[in-house]
Tab-separated table of C-alpha atoms in Angstrom:
chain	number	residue	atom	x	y	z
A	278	UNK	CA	-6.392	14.851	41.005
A	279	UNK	CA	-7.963	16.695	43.984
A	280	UNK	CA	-5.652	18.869	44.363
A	281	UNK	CA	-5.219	19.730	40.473
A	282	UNK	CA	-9.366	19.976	40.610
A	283	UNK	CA	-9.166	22.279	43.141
A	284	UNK	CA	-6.630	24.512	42.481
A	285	UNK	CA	-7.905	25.114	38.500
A	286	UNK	CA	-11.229	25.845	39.666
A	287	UNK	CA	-9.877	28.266	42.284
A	288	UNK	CA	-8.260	30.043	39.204
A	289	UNK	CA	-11.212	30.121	36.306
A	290	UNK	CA	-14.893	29.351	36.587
A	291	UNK	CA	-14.368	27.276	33.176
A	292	UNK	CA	-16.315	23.907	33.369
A	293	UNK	CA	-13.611	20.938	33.539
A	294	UNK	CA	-12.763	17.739	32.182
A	295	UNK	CA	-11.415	15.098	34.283
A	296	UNK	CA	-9.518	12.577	32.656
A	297	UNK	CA	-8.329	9.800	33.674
A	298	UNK	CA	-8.186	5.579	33.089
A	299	UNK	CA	-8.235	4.692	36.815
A	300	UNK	CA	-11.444	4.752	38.667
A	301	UNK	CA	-10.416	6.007	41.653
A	302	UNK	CA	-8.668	8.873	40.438
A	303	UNK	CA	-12.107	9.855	38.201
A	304	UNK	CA	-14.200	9.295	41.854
A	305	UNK	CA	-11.354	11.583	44.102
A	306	UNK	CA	-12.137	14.419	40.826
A	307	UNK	CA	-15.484	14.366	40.321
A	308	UNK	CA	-15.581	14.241	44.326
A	309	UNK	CA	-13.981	17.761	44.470
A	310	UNK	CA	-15.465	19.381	41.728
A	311	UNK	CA	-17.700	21.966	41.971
A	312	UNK	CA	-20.671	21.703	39.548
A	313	UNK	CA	-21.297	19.820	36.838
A	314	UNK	CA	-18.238	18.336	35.204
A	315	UNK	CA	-16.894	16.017	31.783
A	316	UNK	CA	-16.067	12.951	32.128
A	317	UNK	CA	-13.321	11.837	30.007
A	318	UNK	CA	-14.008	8.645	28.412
A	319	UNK	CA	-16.123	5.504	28.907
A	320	UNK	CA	-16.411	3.095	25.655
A	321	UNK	CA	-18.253	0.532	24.677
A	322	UNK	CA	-16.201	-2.297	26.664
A	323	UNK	CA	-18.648	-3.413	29.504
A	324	UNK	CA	-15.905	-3.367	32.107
A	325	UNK	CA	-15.562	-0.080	31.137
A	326	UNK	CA	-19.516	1.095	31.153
A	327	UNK	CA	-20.313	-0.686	34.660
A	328	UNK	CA	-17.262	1.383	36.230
A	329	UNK	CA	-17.400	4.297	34.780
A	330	UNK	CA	-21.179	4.877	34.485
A	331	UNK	CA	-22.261	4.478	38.033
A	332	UNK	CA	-19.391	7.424	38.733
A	333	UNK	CA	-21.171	9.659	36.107
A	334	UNK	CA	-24.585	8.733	37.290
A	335	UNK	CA	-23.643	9.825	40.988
A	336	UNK	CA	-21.913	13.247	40.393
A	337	UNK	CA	-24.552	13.685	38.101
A	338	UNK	CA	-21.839	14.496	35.672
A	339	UNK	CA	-21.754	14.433	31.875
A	340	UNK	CA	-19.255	12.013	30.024
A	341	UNK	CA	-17.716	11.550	26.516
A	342	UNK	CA	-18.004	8.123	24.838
A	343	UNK	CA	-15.922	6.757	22.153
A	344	UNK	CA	-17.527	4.022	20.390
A	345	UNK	CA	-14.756	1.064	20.152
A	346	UNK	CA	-14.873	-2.460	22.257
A	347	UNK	CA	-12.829	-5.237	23.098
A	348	UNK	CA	-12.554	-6.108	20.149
A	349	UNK	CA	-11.987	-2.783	17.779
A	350	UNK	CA	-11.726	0.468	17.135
A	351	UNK	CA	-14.046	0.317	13.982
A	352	UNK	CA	-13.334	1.910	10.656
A	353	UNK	CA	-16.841	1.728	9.495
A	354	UNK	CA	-19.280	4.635	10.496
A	355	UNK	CA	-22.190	2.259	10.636
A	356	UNK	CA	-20.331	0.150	13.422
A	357	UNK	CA	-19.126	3.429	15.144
A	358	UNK	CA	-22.720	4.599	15.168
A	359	UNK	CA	-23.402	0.299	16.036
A	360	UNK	CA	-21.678	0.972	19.381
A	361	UNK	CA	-22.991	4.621	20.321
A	362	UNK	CA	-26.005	3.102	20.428
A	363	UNK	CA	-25.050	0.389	22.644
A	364	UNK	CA	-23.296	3.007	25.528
A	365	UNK	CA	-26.702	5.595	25.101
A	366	UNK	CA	-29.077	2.438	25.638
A	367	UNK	CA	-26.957	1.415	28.642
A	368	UNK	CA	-26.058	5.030	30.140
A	369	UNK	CA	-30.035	5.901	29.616
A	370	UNK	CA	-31.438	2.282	30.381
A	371	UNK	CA	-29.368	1.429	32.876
A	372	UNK	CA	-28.227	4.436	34.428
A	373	UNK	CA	-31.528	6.805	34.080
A	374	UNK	CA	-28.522	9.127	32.414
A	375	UNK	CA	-29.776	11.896	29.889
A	376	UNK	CA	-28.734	11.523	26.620
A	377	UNK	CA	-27.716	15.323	25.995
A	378	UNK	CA	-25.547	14.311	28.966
A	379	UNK	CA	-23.773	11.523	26.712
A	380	UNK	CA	-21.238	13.665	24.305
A	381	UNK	CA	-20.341	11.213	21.596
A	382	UNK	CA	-16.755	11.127	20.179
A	383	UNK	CA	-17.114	9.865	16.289
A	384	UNK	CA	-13.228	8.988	16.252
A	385	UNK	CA	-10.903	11.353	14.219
A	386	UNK	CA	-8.040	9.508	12.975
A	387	UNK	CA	-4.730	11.076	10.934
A	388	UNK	CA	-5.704	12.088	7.087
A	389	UNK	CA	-1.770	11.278	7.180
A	390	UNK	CA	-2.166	7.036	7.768
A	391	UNK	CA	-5.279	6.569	5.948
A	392	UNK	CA	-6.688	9.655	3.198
A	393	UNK	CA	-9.911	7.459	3.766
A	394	UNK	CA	-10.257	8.602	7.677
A	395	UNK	CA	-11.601	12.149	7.088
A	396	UNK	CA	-14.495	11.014	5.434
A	397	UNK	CA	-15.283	8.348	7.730
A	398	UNK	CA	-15.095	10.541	10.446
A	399	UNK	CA	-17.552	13.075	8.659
A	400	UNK	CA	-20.191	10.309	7.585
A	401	UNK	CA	-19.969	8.855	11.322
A	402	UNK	CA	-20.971	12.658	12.910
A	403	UNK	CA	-23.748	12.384	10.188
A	404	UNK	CA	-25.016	9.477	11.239
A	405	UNK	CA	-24.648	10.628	14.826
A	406	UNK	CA	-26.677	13.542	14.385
A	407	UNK	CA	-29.384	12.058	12.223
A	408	UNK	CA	-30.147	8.892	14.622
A	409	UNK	CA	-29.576	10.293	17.987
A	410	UNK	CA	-29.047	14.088	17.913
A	411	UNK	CA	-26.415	13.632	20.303
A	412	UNK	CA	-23.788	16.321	21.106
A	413	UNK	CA	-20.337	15.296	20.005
A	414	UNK	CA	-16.807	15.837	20.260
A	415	UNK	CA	-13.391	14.868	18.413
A	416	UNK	CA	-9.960	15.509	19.191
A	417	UNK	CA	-9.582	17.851	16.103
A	418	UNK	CA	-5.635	17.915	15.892
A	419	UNK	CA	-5.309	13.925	15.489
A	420	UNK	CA	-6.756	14.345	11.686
A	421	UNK	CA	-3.464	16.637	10.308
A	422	UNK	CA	-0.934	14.834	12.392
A	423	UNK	CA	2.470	13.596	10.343
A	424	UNK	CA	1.308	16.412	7.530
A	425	UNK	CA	2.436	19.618	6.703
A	426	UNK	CA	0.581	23.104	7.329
A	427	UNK	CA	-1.804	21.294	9.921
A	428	UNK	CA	-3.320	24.748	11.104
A	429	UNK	CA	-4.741	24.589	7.390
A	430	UNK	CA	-5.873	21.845	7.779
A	431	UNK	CA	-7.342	22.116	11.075
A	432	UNK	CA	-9.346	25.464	9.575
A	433	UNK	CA	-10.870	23.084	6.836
A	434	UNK	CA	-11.879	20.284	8.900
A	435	UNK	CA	-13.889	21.992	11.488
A	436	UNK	CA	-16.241	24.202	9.713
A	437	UNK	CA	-17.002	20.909	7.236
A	438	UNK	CA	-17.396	18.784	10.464
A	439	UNK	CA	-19.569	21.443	12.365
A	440	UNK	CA	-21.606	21.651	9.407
A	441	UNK	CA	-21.929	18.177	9.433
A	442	UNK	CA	-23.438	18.053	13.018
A	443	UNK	CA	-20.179	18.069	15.183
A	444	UNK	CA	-21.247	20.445	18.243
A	445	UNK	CA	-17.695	20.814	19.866
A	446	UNK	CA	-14.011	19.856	19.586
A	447	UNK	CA	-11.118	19.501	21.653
A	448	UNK	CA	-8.677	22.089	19.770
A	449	UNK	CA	-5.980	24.404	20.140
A	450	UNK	CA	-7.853	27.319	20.946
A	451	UNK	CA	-4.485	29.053	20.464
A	452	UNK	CA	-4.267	28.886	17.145
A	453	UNK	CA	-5.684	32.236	15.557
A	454	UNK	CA	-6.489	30.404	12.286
A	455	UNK	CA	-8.481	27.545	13.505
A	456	UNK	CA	-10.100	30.239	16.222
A	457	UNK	CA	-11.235	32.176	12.939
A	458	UNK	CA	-12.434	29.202	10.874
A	459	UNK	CA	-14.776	27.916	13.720
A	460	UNK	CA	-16.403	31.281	14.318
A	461	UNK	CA	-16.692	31.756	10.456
A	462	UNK	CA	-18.845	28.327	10.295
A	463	UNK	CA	-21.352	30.157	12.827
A	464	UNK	CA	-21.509	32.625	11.022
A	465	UNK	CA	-22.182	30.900	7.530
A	466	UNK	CA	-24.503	28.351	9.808
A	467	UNK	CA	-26.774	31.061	10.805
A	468	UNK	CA	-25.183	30.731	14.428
A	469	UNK	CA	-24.282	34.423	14.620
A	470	UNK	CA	-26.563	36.795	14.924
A	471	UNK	CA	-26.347	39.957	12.266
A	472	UNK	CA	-22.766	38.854	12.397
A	473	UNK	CA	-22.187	39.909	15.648
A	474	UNK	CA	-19.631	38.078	17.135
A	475	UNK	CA	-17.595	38.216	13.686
A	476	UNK	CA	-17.080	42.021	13.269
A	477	UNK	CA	-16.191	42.046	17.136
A	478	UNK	CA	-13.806	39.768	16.484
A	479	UNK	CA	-12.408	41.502	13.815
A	480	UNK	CA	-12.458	44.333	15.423
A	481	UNK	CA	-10.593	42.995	18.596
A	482	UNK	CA	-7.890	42.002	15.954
A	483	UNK	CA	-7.379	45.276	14.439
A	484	UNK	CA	-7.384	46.911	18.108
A	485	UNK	CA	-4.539	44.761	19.182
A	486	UNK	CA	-2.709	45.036	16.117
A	487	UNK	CA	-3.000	49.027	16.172
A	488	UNK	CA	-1.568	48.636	19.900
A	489	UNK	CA	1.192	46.498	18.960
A	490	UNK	CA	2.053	49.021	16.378
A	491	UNK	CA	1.871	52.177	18.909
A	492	UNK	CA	3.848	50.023	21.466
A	493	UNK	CA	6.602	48.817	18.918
A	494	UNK	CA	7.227	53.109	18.038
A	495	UNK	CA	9.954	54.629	19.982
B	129	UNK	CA	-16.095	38.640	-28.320
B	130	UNK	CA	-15.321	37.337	-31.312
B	131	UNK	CA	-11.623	38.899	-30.876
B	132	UNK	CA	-11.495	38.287	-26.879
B	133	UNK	CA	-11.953	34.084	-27.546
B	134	UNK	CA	-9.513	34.371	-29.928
B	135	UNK	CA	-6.940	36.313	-28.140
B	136	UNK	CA	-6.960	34.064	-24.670
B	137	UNK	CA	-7.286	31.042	-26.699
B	138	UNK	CA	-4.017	31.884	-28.304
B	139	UNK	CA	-2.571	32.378	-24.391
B	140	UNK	CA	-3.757	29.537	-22.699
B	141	UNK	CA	-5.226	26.239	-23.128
B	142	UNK	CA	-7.252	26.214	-20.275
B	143	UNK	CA	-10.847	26.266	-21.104
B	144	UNK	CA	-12.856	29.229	-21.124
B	145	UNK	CA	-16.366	30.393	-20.289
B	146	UNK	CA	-18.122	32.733	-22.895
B	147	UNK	CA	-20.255	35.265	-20.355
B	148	UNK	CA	-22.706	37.512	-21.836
B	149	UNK	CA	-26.645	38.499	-21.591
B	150	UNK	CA	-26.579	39.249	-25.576
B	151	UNK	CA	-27.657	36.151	-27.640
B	152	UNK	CA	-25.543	37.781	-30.558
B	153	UNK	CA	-22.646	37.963	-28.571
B	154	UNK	CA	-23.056	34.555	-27.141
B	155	UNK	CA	-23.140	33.459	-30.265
B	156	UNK	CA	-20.162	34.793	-31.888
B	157	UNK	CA	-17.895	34.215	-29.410
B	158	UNK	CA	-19.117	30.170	-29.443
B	159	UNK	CA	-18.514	30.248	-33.205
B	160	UNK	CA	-14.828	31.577	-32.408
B	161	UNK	CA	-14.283	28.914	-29.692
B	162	UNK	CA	-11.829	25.967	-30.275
B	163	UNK	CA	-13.202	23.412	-28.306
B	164	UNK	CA	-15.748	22.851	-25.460
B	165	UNK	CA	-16.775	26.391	-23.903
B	166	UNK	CA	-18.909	27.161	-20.586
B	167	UNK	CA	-21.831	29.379	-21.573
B	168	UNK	CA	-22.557	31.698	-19.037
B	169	UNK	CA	-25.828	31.671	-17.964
B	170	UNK	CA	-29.301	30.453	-18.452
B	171	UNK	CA	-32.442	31.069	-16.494
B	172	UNK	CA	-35.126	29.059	-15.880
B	173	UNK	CA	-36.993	31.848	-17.622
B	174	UNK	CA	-38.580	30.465	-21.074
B	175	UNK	CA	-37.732	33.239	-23.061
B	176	UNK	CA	-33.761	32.610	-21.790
B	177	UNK	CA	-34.016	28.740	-22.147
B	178	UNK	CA	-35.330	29.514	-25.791
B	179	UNK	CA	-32.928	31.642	-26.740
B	180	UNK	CA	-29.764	30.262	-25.234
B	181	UNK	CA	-29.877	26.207	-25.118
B	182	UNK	CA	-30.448	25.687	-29.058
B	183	UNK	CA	-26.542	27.994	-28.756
B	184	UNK	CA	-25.325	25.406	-26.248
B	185	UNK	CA	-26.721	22.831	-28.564
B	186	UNK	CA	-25.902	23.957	-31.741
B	187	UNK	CA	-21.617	24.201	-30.788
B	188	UNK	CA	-21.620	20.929	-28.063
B	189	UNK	CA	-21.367	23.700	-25.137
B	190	UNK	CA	-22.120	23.539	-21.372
B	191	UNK	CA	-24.043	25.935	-19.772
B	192	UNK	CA	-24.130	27.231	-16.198
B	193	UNK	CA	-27.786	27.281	-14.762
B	194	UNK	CA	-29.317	29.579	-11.891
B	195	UNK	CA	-32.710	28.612	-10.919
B	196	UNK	CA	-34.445	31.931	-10.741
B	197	UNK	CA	-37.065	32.706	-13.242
B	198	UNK	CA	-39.506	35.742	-14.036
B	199	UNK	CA	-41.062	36.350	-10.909
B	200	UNK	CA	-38.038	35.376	-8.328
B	201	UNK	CA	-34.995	34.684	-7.270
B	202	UNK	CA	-36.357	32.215	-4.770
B	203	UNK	CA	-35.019	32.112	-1.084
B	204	UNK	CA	-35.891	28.689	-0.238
B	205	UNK	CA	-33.953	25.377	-1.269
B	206	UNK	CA	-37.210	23.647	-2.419
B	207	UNK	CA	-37.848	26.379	-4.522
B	208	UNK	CA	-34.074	26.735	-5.770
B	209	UNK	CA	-34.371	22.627	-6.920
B	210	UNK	CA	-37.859	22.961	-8.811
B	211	UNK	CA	-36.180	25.581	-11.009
B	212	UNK	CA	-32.995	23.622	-11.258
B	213	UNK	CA	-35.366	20.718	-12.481
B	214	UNK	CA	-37.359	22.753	-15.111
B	215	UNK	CA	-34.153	23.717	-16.612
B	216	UNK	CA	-32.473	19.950	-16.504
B	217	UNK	CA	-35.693	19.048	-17.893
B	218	UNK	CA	-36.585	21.139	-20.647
B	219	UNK	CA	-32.360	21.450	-21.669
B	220	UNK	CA	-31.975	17.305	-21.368
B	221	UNK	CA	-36.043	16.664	-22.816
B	222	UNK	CA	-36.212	19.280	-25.732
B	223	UNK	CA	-32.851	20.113	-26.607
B	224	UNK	CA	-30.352	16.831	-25.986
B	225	UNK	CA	-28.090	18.293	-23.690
B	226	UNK	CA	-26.434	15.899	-21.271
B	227	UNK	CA	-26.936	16.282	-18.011
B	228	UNK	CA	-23.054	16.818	-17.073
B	229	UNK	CA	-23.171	20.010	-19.782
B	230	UNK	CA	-25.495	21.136	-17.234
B	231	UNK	CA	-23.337	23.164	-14.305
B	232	UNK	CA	-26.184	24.434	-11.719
B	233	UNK	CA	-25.602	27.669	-9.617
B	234	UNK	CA	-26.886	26.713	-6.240
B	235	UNK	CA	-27.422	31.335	-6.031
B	236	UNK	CA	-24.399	32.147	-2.932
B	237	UNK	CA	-25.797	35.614	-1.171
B	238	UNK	CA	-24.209	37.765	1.231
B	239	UNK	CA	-24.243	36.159	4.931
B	240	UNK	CA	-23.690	39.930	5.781
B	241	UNK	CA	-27.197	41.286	4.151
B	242	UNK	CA	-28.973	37.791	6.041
B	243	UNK	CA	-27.059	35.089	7.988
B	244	UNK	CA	-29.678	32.813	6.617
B	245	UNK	CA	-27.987	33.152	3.085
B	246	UNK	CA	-25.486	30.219	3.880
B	247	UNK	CA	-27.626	27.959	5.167
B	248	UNK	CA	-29.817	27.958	2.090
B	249	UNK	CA	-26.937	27.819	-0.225
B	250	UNK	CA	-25.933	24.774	1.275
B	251	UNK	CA	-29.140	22.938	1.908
B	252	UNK	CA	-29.767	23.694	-2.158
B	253	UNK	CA	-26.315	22.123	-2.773
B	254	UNK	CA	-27.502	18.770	-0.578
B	255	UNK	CA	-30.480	19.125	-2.137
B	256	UNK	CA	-29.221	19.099	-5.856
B	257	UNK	CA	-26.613	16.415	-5.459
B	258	UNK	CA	-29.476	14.181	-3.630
B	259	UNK	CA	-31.759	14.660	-6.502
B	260	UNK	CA	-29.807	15.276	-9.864
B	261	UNK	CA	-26.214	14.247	-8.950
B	262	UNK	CA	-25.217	17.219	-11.530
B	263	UNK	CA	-21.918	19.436	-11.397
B	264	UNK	CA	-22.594	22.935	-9.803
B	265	UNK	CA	-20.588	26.548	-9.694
B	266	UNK	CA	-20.964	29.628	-7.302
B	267	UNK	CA	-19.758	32.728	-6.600
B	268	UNK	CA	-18.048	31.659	-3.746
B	269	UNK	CA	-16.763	35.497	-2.953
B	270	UNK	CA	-21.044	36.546	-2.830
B	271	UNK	CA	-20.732	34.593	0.531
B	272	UNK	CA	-18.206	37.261	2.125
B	273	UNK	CA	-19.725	40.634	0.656
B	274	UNK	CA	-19.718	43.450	2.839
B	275	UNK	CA	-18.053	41.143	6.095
B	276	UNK	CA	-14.667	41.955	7.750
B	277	UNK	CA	-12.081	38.922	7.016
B	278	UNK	CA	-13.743	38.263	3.549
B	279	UNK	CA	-10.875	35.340	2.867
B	280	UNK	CA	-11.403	33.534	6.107
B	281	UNK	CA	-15.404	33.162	5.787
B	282	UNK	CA	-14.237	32.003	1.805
B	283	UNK	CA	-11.493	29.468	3.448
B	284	UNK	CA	-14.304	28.558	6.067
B	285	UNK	CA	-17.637	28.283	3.141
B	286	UNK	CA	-15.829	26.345	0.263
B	287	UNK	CA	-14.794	23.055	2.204
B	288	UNK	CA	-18.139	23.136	3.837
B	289	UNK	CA	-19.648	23.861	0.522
B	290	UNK	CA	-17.423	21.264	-1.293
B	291	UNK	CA	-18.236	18.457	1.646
B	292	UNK	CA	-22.358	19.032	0.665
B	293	UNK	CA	-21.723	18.811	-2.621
B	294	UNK	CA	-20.438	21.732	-4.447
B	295	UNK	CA	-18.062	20.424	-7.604
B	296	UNK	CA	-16.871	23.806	-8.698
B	297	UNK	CA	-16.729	27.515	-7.856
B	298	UNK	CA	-16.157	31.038	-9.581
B	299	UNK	CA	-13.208	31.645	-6.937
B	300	UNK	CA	-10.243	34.219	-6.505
B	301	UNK	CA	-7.411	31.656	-7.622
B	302	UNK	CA	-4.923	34.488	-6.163
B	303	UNK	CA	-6.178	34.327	-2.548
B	304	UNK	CA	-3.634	32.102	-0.724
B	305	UNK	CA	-5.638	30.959	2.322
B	306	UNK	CA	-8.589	29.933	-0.405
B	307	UNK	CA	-6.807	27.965	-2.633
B	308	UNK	CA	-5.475	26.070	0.827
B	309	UNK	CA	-8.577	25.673	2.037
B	310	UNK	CA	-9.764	23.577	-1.204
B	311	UNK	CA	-6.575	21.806	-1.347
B	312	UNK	CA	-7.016	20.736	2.090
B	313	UNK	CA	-11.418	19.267	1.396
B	314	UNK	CA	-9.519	17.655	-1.416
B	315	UNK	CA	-7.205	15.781	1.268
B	316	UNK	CA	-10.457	15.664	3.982
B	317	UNK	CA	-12.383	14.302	1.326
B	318	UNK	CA	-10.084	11.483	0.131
B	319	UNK	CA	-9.854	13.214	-3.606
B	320	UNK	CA	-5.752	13.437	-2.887
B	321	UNK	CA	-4.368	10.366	-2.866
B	322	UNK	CA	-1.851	9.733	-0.653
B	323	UNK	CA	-1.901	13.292	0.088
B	324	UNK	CA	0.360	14.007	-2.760
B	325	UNK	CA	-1.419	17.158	-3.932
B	326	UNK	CA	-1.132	18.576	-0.441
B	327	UNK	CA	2.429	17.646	0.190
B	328	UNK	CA	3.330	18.625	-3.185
B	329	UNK	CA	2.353	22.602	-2.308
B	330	UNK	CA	4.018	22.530	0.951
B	331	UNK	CA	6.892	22.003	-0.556
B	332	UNK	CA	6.723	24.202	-3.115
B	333	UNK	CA	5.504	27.466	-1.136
B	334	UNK	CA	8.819	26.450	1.153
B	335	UNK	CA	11.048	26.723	-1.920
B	336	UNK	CA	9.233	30.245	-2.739
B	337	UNK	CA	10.105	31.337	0.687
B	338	UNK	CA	13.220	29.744	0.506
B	339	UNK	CA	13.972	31.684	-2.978
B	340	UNK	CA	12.459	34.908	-2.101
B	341	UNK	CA	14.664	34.665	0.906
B	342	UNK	CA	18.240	34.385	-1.191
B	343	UNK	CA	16.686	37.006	-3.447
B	344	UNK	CA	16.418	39.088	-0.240
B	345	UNK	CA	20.263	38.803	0.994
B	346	UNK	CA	22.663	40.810	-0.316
């Protein structure tokens, strides 16, 4: 992990997320890293929260939660919101952390397994937003897994969850289609101004498209 | 009109909205009509109201309300809902109309002429399911005018719009990408069961391929 921290940030000044399940390996990464780092994930377990906390606290990192305990990974938003609560009253209580330091993941689960997860996922970010204000974050891909045309479905989902309060998403920032539906929710969300960042993108598009057309000619 | 209605009717069964500013013509073409037609439009202007509900009325129509009147058509979502109510009111209180004949235009503007347009279009469409519950229609393409990309902010504003509240739109049914993106709120939404809708045109845009692809070969 030391090694992988310090050779990415050698190669892009990109803030990073270190991941990991084993405490040590989260202290040896946020040990090297330079500036203010992620912390990928404490949950509501209080094993969990008295390791991983103290870490976050001392690196004075910031760290995603996912609301689930011992017990569950709950369905309902109420007891997803139930158990944010319970990590931002330790991390702030306990740990003097700041809350926009505490990036809440509302739990996106497959469309695929349940059609019901989508819009528990949506009323959960909601709720997020109206009782805490917290920033947020959701691994965006798990919702179209097992379906068909998941790009599409990827391009729905984040401009309804954005607009919903989500304020960032692990996604495939490869995919031009998902790329294009996020910066077309800032744009209908009053997050671009005069459009900006829209026409250059656009623009960018028909640039490279005009050069792949001159460089395909014999 | 009166040769239009009867024309399409004898075309399709789908049902048809009768669109004119002339109470005449109105008129005649709801006389023509077999079956329940979508007037289009009423103000919340009293001369319009006058004019136009005793029509919708008089041959069991619905009618699609925009809540501008005389003076304005207002900017701000409050504004937008006081409108929508006078119309509700004075089209449920005077006339007898139900309240599901009533389709209310939540007014879509260009994000390109203000990027404040799409925020108030969708805070009036929170707004208006919060306080009437009733079925709604926009101009979904009004959104895009004058931007780059036009389907991609369309693909982006109707699941948003849809996830707030929106039960309907005035929609190119030709673009692709749109049509997707509803399909796919539909399956975010948990209003395709099973995911049978979505699955269902998968399938059957692979068999166009598929067919334009043998039609191709030689």
């Amino acid at each position: 992990m030391r090694r992988a921290v310090q050779l990415i940030q050698g190669l892009t000044d990109l803030p990073l997320v270190i991941d990991s399940s084993i405490i040590e390996v989260l202290d040896a990464g946020l040990a090297a890293y330079q500036g203010k780092a992620l912390v990928n994930s404490v949950t509501a377990e209080d094993d969990r929260l008295a390791a991983i906390l103290p870490l976050v606290r001392k690196y004075g990192a910031a760290v995603i939660a996912l609301p689930n305990d011992e017990e569950e990974i709950p369905e309902e938003p109420a007891r997803r919101v139930e158990l944010a609560r319970k990590i931002i009253d330790v991390a702030t209580g306990q740990y003097g952390i700041a809350i926009e330091d505490i990036v809440i993941d509302p739990l996106a689960m497959p469309v695929g397994a349940d059609t019901g997860h989508g819009i528990r996922t949506l009323e959960t970010i909601a709720l997020l937003r109206e009782e805490f204000g917290v920033n947020m974050t959701l691994g965006a891909s798990n919702v179209s897994f097992g379906m068909p045309d998941r790009h599409a479905i990827g391009a729905a989902f984040l401009p309804v969850a954005i607009s919903h309060g989500l304020t960032s998403a692990i996604m495939d920032a490869r995919s031009p289609q998902i790329v294009r539906a996020v910066k077309a929710a800032d744009l209908l969300l009053d997050r671009d101004p005069w459009g900006a960042s829209w026409i250059a993108a656009h623009r960018a598009q028909q640039a490279a498209a005009a050069s792949a057309t001159v460089q395909a000619a014999p």
